[in-house]
Short mmCIF file of C-alpha atoms in Angstrom, two decimals:
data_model
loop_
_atom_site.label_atom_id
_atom_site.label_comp_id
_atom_site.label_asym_id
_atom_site.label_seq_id
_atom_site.Cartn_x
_atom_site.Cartn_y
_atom_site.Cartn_z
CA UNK A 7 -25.67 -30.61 82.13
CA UNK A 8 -28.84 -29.74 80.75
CA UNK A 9 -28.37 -27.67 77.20
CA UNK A 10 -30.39 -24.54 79.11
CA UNK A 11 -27.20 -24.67 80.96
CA UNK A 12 -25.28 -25.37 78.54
CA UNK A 13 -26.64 -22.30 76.42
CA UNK A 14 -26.25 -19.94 79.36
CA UNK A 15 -22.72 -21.31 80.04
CA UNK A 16 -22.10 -20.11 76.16
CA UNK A 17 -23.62 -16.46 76.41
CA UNK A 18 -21.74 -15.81 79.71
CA UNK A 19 -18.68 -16.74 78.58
CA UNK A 20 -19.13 -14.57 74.94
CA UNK A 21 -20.35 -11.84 76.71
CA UNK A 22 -17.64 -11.21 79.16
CA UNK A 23 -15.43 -11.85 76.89
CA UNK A 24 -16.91 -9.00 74.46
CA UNK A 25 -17.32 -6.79 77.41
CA UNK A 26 -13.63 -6.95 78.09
CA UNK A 27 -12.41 -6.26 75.31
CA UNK A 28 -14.80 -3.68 74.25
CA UNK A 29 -13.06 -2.51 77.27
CA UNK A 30 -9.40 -3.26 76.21
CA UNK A 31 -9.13 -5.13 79.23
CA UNK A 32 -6.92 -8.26 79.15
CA UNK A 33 -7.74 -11.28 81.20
CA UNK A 34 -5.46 -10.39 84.63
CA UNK A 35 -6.63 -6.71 84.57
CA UNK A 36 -10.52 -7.63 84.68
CA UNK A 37 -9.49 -10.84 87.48
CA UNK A 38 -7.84 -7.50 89.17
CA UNK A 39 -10.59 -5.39 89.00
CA UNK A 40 -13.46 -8.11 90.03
CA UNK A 41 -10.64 -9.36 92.53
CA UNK A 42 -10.88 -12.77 91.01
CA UNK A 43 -8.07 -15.13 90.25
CA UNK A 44 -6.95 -14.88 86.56
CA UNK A 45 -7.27 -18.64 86.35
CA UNK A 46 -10.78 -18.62 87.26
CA UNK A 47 -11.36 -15.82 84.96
CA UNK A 48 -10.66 -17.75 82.50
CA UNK A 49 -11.85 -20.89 83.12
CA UNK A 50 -15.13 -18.97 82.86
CA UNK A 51 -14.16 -17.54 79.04
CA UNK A 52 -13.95 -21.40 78.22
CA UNK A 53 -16.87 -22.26 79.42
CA UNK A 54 -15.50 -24.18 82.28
CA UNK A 55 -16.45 -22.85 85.34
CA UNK A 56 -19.54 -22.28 87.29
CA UNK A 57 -19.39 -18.32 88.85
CA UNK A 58 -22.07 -17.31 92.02
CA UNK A 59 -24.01 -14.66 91.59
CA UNK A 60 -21.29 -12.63 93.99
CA UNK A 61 -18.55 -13.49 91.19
CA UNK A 62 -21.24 -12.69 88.19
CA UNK A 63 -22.12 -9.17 90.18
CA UNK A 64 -18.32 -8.64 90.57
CA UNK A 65 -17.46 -9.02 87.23
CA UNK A 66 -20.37 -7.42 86.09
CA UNK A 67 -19.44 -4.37 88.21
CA UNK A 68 -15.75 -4.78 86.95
CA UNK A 69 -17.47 -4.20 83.11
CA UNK A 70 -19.79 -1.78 84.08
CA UNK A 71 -22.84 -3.45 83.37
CA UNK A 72 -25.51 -4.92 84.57
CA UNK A 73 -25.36 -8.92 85.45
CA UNK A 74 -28.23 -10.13 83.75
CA UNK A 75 -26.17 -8.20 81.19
CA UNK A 76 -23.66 -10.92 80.86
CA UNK A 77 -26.56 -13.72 80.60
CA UNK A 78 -28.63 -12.36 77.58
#
């Protein structure tokens, strides 16, 4: 993994994160709400997963904010 993606990887994974629980969301009521599976959810907190651009947009959607939102 190149560290661009590595980087990215990091700000996703801080900024949904922050978005949740600006929220007060926990982990299995944002998976709900983006109809995701609370695993993958967070798998992606840690860094470990690797979300399409569907997932990003549904998550996104489930935070009310814009995807590139979660990537700056």
């Amino acid at each position: 993994m190149t560290s661009t993606a590595k980087q990215i990887k990091e700000k996703l994974k801080n900024n949904i994160k922050a978005y949740r629980k600006k929220l007060g969301l926990t982990q299995a009521e944002l998976a709900i709400q983006a109809d995701i599976s609370t695993y993958y959810l967070s798998d992606l907190e840690i860094s470990r997963g690797n979300p399409s651009l569907d997932v990003l947009c549904k998550i996104a959607d489930a935070l009310k904010v814009e995807p590139y939102e979660l990537l700056k």
